mmCIF file of C-alpha atoms in Angstrom:
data_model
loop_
_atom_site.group_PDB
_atom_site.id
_atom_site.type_symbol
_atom_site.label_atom_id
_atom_site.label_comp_id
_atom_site.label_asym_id
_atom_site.label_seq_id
_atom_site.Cartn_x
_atom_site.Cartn_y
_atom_site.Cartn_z
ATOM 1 C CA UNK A 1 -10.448 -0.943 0.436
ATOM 2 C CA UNK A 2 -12.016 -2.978 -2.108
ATOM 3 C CA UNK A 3 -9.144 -5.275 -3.451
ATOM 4 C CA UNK A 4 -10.293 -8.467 -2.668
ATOM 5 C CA UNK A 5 -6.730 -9.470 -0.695
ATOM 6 C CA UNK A 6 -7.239 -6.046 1.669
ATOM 7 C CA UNK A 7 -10.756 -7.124 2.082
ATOM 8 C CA UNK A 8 -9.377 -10.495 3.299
ATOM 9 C CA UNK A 9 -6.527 -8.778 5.547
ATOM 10 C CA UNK A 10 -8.967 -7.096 7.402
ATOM 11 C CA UNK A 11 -11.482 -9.931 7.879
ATOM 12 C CA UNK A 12 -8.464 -11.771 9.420
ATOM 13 C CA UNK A 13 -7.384 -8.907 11.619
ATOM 14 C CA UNK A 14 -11.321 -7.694 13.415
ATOM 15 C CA UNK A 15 -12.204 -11.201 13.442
ATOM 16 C CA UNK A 16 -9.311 -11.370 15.956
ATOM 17 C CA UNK A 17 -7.120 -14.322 14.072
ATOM 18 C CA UNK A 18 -3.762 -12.914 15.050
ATOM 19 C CA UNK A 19 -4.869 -10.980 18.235
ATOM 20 C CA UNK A 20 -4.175 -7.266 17.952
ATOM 21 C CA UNK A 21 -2.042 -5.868 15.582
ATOM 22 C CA UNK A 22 1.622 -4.826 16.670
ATOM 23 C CA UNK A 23 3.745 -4.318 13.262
ATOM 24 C CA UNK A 24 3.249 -3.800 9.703
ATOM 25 C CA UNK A 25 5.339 -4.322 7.117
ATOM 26 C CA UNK A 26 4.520 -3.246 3.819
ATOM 27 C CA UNK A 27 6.243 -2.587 -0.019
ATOM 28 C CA UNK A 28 5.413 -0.862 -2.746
ATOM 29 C CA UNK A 29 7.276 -1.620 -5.612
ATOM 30 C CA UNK A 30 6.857 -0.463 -9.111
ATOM 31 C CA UNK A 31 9.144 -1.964 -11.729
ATOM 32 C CA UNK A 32 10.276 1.753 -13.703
ATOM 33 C CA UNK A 33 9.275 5.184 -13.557
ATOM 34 C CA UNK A 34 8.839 7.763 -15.930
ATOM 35 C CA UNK A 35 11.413 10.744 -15.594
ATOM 36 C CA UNK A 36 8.925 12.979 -14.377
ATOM 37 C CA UNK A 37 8.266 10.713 -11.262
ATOM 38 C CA UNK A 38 9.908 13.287 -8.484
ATOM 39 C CA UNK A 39 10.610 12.160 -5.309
ATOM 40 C CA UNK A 40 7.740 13.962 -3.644
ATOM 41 C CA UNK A 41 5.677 11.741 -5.704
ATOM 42 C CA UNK A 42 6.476 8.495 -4.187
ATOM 43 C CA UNK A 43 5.039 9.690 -1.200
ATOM 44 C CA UNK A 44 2.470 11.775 -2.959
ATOM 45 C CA UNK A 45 1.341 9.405 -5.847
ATOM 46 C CA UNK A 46 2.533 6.326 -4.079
ATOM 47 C CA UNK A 47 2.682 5.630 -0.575
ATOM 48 C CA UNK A 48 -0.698 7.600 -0.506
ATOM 49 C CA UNK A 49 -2.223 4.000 -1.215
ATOM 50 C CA UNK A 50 -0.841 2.625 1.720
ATOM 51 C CA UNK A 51 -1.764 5.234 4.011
ATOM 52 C CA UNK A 52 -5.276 5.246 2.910
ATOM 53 C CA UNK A 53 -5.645 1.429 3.388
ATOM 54 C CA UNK A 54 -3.740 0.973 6.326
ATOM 55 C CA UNK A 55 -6.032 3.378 8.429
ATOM 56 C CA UNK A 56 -8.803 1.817 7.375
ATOM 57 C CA UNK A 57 -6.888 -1.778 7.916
ATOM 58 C CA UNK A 58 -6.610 -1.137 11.637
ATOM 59 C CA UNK A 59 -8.696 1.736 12.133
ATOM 60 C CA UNK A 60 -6.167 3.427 13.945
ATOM 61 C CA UNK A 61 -4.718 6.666 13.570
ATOM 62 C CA UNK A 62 -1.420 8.023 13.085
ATOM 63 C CA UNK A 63 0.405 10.099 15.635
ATOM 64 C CA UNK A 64 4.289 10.074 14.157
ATOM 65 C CA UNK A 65 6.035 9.593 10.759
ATOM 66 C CA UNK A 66 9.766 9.130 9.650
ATOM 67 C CA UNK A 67 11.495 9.475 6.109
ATOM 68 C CA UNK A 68 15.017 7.707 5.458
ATOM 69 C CA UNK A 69 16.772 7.551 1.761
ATOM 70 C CA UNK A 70 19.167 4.354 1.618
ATOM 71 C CA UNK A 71 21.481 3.868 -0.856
ATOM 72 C CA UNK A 72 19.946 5.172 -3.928
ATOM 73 C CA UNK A 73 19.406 2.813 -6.773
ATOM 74 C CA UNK A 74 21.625 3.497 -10.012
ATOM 75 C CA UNK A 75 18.400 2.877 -12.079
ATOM 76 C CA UNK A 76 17.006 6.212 -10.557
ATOM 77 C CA UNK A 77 16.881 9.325 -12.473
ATOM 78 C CA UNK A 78 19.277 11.808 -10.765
ATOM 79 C CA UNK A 79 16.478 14.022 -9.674
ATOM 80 C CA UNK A 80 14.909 10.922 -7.737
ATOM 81 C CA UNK A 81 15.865 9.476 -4.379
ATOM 82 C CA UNK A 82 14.483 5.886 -4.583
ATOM 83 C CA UNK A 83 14.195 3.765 -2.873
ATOM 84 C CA UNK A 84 12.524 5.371 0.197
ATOM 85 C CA UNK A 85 11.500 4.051 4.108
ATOM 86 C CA UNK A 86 8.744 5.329 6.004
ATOM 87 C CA UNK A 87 8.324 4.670 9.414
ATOM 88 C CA UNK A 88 4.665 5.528 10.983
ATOM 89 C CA UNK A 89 3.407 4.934 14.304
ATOM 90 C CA UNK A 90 -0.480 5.127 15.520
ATOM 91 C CA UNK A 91 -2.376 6.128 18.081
ATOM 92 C CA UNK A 92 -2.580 2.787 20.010
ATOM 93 C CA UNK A 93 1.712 2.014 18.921
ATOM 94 C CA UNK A 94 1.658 0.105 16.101
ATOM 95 C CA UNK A 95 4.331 0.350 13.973
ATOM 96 C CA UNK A 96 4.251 0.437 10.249
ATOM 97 C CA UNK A 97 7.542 0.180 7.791
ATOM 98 C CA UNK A 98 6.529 1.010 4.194
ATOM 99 C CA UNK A 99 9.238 0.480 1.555
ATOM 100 C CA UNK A 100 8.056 2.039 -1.816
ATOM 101 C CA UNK A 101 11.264 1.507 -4.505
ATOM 102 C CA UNK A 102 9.976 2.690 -7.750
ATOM 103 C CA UNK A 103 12.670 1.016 -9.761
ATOM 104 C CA UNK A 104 12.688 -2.327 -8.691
ATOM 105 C CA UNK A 105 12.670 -3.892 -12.621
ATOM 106 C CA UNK A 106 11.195 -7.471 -11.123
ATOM 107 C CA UNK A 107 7.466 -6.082 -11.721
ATOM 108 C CA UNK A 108 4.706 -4.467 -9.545
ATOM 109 C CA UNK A 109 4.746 -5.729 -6.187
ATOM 110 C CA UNK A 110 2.301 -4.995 -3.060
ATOM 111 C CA UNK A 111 3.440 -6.490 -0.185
ATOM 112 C CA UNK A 112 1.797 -6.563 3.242
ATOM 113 C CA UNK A 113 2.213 -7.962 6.481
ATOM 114 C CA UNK A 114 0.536 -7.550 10.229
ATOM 115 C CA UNK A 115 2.450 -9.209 13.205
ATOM 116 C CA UNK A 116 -0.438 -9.865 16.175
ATOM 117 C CA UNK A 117 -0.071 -10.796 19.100
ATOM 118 C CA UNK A 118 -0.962 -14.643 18.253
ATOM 119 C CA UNK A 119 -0.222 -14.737 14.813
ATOM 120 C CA UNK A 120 1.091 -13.276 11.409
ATOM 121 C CA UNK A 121 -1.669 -12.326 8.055
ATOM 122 C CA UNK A 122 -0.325 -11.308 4.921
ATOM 123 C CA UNK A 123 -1.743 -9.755 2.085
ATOM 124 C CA UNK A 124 -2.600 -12.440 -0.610
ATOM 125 C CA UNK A 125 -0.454 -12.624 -3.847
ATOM 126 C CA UNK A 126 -2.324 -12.108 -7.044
ATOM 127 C CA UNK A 127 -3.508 -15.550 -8.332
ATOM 128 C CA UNK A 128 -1.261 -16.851 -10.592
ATOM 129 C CA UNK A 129 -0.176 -20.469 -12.322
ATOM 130 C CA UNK A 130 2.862 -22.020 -10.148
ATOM 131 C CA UNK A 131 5.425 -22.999 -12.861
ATOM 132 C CA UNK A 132 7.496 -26.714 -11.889
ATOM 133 C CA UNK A 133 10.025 -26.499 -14.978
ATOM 134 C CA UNK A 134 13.711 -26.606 -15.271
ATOM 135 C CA UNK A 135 14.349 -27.467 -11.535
ATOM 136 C CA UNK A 136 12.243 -24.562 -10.328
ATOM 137 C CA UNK A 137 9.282 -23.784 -9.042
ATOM 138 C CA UNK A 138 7.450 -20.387 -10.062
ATOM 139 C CA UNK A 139 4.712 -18.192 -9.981
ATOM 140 C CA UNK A 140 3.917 -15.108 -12.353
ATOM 141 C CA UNK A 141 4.487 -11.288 -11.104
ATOM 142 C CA UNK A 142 2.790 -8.586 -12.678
ATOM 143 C CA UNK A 143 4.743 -5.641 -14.397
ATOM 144 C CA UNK A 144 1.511 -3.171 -13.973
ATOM 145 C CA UNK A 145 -0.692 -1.888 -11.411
ATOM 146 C CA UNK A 146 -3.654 -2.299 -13.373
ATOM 147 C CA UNK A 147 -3.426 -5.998 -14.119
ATOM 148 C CA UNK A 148 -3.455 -5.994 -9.793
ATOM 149 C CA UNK A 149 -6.251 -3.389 -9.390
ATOM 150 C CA UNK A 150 -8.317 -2.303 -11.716
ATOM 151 C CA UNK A 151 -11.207 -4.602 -11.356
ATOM 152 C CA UNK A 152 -11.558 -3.350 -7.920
ATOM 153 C CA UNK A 153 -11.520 0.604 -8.701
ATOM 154 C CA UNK A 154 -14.614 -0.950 -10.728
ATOM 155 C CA UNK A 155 -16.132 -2.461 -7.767
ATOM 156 C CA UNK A 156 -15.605 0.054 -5.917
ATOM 157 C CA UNK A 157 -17.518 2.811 -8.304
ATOM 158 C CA UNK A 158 -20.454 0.666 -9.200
ATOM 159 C CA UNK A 159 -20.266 0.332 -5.055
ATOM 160 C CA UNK A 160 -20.946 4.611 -5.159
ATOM 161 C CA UNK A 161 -23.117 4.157 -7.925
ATOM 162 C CA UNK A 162 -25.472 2.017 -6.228
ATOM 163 C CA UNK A 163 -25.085 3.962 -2.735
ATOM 164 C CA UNK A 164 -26.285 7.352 -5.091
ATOM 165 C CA UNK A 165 -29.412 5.618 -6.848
ATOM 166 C CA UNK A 166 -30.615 4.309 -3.446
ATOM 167 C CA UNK A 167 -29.445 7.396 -1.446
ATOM 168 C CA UNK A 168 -27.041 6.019 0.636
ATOM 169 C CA UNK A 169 -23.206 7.132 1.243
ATOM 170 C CA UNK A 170 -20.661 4.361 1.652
ATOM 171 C CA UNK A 171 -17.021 4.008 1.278
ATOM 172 C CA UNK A 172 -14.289 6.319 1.913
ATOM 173 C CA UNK A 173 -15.734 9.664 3.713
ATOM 174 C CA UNK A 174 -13.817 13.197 2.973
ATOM 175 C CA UNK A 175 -12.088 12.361 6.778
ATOM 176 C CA UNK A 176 -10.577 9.577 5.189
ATOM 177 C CA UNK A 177 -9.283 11.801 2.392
ATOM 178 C CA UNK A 178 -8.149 14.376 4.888
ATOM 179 C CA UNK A 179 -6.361 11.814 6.998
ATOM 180 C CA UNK A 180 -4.462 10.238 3.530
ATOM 181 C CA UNK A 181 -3.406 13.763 2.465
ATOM 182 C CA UNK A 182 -2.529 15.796 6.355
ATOM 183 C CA UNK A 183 -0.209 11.937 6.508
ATOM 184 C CA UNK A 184 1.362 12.756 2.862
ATOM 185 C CA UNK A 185 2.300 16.411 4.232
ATOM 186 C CA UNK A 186 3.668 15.000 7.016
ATOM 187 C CA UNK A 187 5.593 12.576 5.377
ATOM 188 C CA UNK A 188 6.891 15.801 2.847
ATOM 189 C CA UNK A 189 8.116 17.313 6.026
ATOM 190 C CA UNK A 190 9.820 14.326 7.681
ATOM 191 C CA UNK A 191 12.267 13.996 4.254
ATOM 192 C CA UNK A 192 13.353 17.697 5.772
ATOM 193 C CA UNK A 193 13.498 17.232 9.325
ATOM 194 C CA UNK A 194 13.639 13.733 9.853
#
């Protein structure tokens, strides 16, 4: 919610660019995992992120979820399904595909895309030099989330600490946390049932 790029997204999608939103395509890619990551955790620890901004994105809630495994990668510890596909629908029908693949190896990738009506917005890509050498042309990916967010989870807790001093509550509520983690459970239960 306060990345700069999501701040963007949304801009683009109440201000109407793209007419109302229909599909969402987003990925979550992280390039290695520790052997502790289960795979619980990449909706738990992962996906989480997604849900959070997402609702917020389109202020819309969600009324269905689906879990599909793929073919797994070999890079995967053999406790850990990855990559995974979530499929959730809202309240008004949008659909939403999240990808998160934990073991990509290319770097840390966040990916996001809304199909409107009139038009497509994506998420910006982190600001990088574009490389013209040796008959390509490149740009720079990041290998951690940190280098992607962590100037934002700054912004966002001097944003709470200057809500406290003047006695004001912004940001996220605890509804916002209850949607994130009621989503997550569902999402737990879909792997099961489908």
């Amino acid at each position: 919610r306060y990345d700069s790029g999501y701040v963007q997204l949304k801009v683009a999608i109440d201000s109407n660019y793209i007419g109302e939103p229909l599909v969402i395509r987003c990925e979550h890619r992280n390039p290695g995992v520790g052997d502790n990551y289960t795979t619980d955790m990449a909706i738990n620890d992962t996906l989480v992120h997604e849900i959070d901004v997402l609702h917020w994105l389109i202020n819309d809630d969600y009324k269905s979820v689906q879990v599909a495994f793929p073919k797994k990668t070999k890079r995967a510890a053999a406790h850990l399904q990855d990559p995974q596909l979530i499929t959730l629908e809202t309240n008004s029908g949008i659909i939403i595909t999240a990808e998160v693949f934990v073991n990509c190896k290319y770097g840390y990738d966040i990916q996001c895309q809304v199909v409107g009506e009139t038009g497509i917005a994506n998420l910006p890509e982190p600001s990088s030099v574009v490389l013209r050498s040796e008959a390509k042309k490149s740009t720079e990916i990041l290998l951690d989330w940190k280098y992607r967010f962590i100037d934002f989870y700054d912004t966002e807790l001097q944003d709470w600490i200057n809500s406290t001093l003047k006695g004001e509550v912004n940001g996220p509520t605890a509804w916002d946390g209850y949607v994130a983690a009621v989503t997550s459970d569902a999402c737990l239960e879909a792997k099961k049932s489908g």
